Short mmCIF file of C-alpha atoms in Angstrom, two decimals:
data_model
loop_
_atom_site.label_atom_id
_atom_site.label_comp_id
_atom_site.label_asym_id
_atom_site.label_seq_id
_atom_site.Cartn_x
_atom_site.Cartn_y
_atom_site.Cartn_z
CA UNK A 1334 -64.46 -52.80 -179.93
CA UNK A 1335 -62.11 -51.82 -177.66
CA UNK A 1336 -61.58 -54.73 -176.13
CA UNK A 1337 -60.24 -57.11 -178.57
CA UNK A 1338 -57.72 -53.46 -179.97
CA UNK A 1339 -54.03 -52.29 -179.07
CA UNK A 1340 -54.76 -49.97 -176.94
CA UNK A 1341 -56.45 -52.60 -174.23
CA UNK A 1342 -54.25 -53.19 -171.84
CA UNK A 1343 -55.20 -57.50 -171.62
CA UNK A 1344 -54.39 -57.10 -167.61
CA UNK A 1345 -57.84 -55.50 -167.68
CA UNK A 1346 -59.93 -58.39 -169.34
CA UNK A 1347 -60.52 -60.27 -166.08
CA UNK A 1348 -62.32 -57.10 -165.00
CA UNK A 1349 -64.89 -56.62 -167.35
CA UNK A 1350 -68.18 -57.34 -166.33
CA UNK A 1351 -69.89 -56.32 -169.54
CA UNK A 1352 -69.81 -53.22 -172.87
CA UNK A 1353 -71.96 -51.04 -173.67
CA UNK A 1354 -72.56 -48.72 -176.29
CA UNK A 1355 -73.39 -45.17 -175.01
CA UNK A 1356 -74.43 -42.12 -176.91
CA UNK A 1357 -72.93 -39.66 -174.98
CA UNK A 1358 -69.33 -38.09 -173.90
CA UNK A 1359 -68.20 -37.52 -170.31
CA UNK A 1360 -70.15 -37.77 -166.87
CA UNK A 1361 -73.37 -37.88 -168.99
CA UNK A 1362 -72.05 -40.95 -170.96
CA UNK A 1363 -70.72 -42.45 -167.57
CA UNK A 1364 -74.04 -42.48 -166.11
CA UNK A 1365 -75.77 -43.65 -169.09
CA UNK A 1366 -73.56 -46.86 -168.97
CA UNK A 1367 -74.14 -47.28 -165.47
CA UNK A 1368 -77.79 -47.32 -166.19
CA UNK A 1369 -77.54 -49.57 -169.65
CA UNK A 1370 -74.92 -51.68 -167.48
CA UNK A 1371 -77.06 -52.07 -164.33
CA UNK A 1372 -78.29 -55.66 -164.58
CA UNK A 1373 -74.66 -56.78 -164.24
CA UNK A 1374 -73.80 -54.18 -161.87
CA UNK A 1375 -76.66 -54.88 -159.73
CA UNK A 1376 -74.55 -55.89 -156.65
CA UNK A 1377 -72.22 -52.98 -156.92
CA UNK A 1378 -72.58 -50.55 -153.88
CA UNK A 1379 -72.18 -47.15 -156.47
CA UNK A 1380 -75.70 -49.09 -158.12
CA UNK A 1381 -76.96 -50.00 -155.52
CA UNK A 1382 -76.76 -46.61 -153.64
CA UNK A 1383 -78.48 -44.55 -156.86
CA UNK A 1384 -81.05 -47.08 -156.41
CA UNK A 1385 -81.90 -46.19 -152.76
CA UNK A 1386 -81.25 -42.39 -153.06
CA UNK A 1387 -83.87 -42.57 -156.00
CA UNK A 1388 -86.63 -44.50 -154.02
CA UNK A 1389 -86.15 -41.84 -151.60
CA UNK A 1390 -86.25 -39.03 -153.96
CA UNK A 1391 -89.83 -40.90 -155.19
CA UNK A 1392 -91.42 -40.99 -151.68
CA UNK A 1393 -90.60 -37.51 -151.26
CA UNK A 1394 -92.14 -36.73 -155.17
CA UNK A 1395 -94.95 -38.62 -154.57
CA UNK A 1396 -95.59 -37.07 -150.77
CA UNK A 1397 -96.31 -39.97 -149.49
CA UNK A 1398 -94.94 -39.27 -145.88
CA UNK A 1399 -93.50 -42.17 -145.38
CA UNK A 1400 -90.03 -40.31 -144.78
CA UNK A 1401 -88.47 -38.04 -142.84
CA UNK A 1402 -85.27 -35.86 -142.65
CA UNK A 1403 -83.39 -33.79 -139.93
CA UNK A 1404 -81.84 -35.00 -136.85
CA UNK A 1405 -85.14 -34.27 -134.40
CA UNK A 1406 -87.75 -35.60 -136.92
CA UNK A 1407 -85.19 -38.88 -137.70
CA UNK A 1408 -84.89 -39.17 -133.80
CA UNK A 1409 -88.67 -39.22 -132.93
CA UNK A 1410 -89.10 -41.26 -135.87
CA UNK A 1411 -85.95 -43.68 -134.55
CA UNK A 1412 -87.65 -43.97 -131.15
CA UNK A 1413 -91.12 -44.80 -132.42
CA UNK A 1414 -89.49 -47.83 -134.73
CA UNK A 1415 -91.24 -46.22 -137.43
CA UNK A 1416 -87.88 -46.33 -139.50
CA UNK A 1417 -87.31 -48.82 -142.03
CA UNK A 1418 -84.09 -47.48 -143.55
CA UNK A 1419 -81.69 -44.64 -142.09
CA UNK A 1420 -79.56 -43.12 -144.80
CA UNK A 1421 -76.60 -41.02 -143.66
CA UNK A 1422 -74.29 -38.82 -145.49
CA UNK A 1423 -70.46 -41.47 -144.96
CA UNK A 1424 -69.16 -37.88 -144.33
CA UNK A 1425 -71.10 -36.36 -141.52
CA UNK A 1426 -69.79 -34.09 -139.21
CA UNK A 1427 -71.67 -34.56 -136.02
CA UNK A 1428 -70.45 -35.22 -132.58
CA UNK A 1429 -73.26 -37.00 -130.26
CA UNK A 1430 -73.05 -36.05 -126.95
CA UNK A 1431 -74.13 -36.92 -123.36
CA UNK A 1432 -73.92 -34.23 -121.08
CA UNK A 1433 -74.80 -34.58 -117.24
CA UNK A 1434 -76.66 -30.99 -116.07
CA UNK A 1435 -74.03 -30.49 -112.85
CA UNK A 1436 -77.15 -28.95 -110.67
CA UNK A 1437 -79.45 -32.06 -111.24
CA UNK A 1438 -77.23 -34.54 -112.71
CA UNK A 1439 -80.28 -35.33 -114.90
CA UNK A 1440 -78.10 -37.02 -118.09
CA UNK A 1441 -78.95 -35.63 -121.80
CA UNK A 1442 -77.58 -36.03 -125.12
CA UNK A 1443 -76.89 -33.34 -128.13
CA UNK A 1444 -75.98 -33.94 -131.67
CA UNK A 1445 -73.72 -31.12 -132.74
CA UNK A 1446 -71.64 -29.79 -135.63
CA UNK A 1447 -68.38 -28.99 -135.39
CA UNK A 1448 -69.06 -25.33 -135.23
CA UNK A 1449 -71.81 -25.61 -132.83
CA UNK A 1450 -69.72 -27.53 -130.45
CA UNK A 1451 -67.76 -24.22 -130.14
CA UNK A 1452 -70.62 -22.15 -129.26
CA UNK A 1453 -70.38 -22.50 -125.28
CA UNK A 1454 -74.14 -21.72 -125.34
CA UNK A 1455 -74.64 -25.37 -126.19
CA UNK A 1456 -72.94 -26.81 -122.69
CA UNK A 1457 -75.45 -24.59 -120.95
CA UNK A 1458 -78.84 -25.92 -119.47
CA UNK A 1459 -80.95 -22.89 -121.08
CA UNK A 1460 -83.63 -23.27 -118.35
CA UNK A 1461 -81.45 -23.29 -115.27
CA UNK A 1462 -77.95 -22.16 -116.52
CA UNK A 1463 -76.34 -24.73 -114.85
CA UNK A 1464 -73.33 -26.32 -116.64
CA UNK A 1465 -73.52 -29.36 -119.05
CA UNK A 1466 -70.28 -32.05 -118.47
CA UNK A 1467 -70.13 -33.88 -120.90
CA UNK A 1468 -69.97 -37.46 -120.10
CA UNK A 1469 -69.40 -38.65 -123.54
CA UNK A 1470 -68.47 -38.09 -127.08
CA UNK A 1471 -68.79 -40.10 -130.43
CA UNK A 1472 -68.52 -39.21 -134.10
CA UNK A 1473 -72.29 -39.67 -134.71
CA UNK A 1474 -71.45 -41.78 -137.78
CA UNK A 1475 -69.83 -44.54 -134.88
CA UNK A 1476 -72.83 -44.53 -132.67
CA UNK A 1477 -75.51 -44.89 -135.54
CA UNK A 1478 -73.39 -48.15 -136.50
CA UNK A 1479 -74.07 -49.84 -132.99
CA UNK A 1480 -77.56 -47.89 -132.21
CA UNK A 1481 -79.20 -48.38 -135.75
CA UNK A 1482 -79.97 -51.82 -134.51
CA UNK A 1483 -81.59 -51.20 -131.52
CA UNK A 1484 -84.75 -49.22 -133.87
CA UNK A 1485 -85.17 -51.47 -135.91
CA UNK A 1486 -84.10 -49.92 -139.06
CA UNK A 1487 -81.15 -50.71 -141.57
CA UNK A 1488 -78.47 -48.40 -142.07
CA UNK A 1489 -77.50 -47.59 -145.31
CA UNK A 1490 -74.34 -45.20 -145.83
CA UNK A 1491 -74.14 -42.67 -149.01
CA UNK A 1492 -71.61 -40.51 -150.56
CA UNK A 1493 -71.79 -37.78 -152.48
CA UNK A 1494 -69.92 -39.65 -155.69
CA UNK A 1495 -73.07 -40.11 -157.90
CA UNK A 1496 -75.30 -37.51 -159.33
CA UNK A 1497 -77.89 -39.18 -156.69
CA UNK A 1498 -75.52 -38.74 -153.79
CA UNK A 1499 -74.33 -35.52 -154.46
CA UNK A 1500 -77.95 -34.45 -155.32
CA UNK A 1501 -79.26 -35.93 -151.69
CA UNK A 1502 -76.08 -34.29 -149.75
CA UNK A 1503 -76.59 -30.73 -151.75
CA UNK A 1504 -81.00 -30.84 -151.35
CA UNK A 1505 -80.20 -31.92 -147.82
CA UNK A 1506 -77.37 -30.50 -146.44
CA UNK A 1507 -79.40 -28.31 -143.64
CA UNK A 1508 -81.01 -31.06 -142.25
CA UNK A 1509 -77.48 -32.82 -141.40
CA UNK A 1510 -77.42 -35.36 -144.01
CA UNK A 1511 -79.47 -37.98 -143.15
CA UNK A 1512 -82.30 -38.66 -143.61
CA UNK A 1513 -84.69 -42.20 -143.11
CA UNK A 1514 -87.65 -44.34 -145.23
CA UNK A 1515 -90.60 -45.29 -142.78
CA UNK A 1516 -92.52 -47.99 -142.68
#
């Protein structure tokens, strides 16, 4: 066992949680001693984060619609409290916006990528071509930690660090990386 050998460095002892014996080399024997290891890992966030991507993954296997993904569906489904957990990619790049229409000064907001917030068409009311000031800006990653709580819903943050988390942020990276289980 390696920890009672040489080569253990006895700094380390006070960090072991538990061994394992795995089967395999590499990332594949890395995950299987996450999984064989999970009991005692069970508050770790890495753990606790494959569990959550997986129950979404199963919702979406077993179609049971009681999730949605993209920024309009994830909206409506924000504003109808039908949202039990938001998951969002730690890494997002999206600016939300508020942008007054300088014709009506009728107030709106947009959630836009870094690239679309160069496209001028976007600061543009499309039905009366008036100009859109914008009022306000916030990384969208800030404003879902203070709005999350007015839906309802619990925020949970994921990275892409875990086969799960890269797996969510590669299947879902068109629909802005997040994504929500309803009620």
């Amino acid at each position: 066992e390696l920890g009672g050998s040489d080569m253990f460095d006895p700094r380390l002892a006070c960090k072991v949680i538990c061994s394992v014996d795995v089967a395999y080399g590499g990332e594949a024997g890395f995950n299987q001693a996450i999984e064989l290891a999970a009991e005692s890992l069970s508050s770790v966030k890495f753990v606790q984060e494959k569990k959550l991507i997986n129950h979404f993954f199963e919702q979406i296997h077993q179609d049971t619609n009681k999730f949605v993904f993209g920024v309009s569906d994830t909206l409506k489904a924000l504003e109808l409290g039908a949202v039990e957990t938001l998951i969002v990619w730690e890494n997002l790049e999206c600016t939300r916006y508020v942008m007054r229409n300088t014709a009506s000064g009728d107030e709106m907001f947009k959630f836009l990528t870094p690239e679309q917030a160069k496209d001028e068409s976007h600061f543009v009311d499309p039905e009366t071509g008036s100009h859109l000031e914008v009022v306000d800006s916030d990384p969208m990653t800030d404003w879902l930690t203070i709005a999350y709580k007015t839906f309802g819903c619990h925020l949970e943050f994921v990275t892409n660090l875990s086969q799960e988390g890269s797996q969510f942020v590669r299947g879902f990276w068109w629909h802005w990386w997040y994504s929500a289980l309803c009620h």
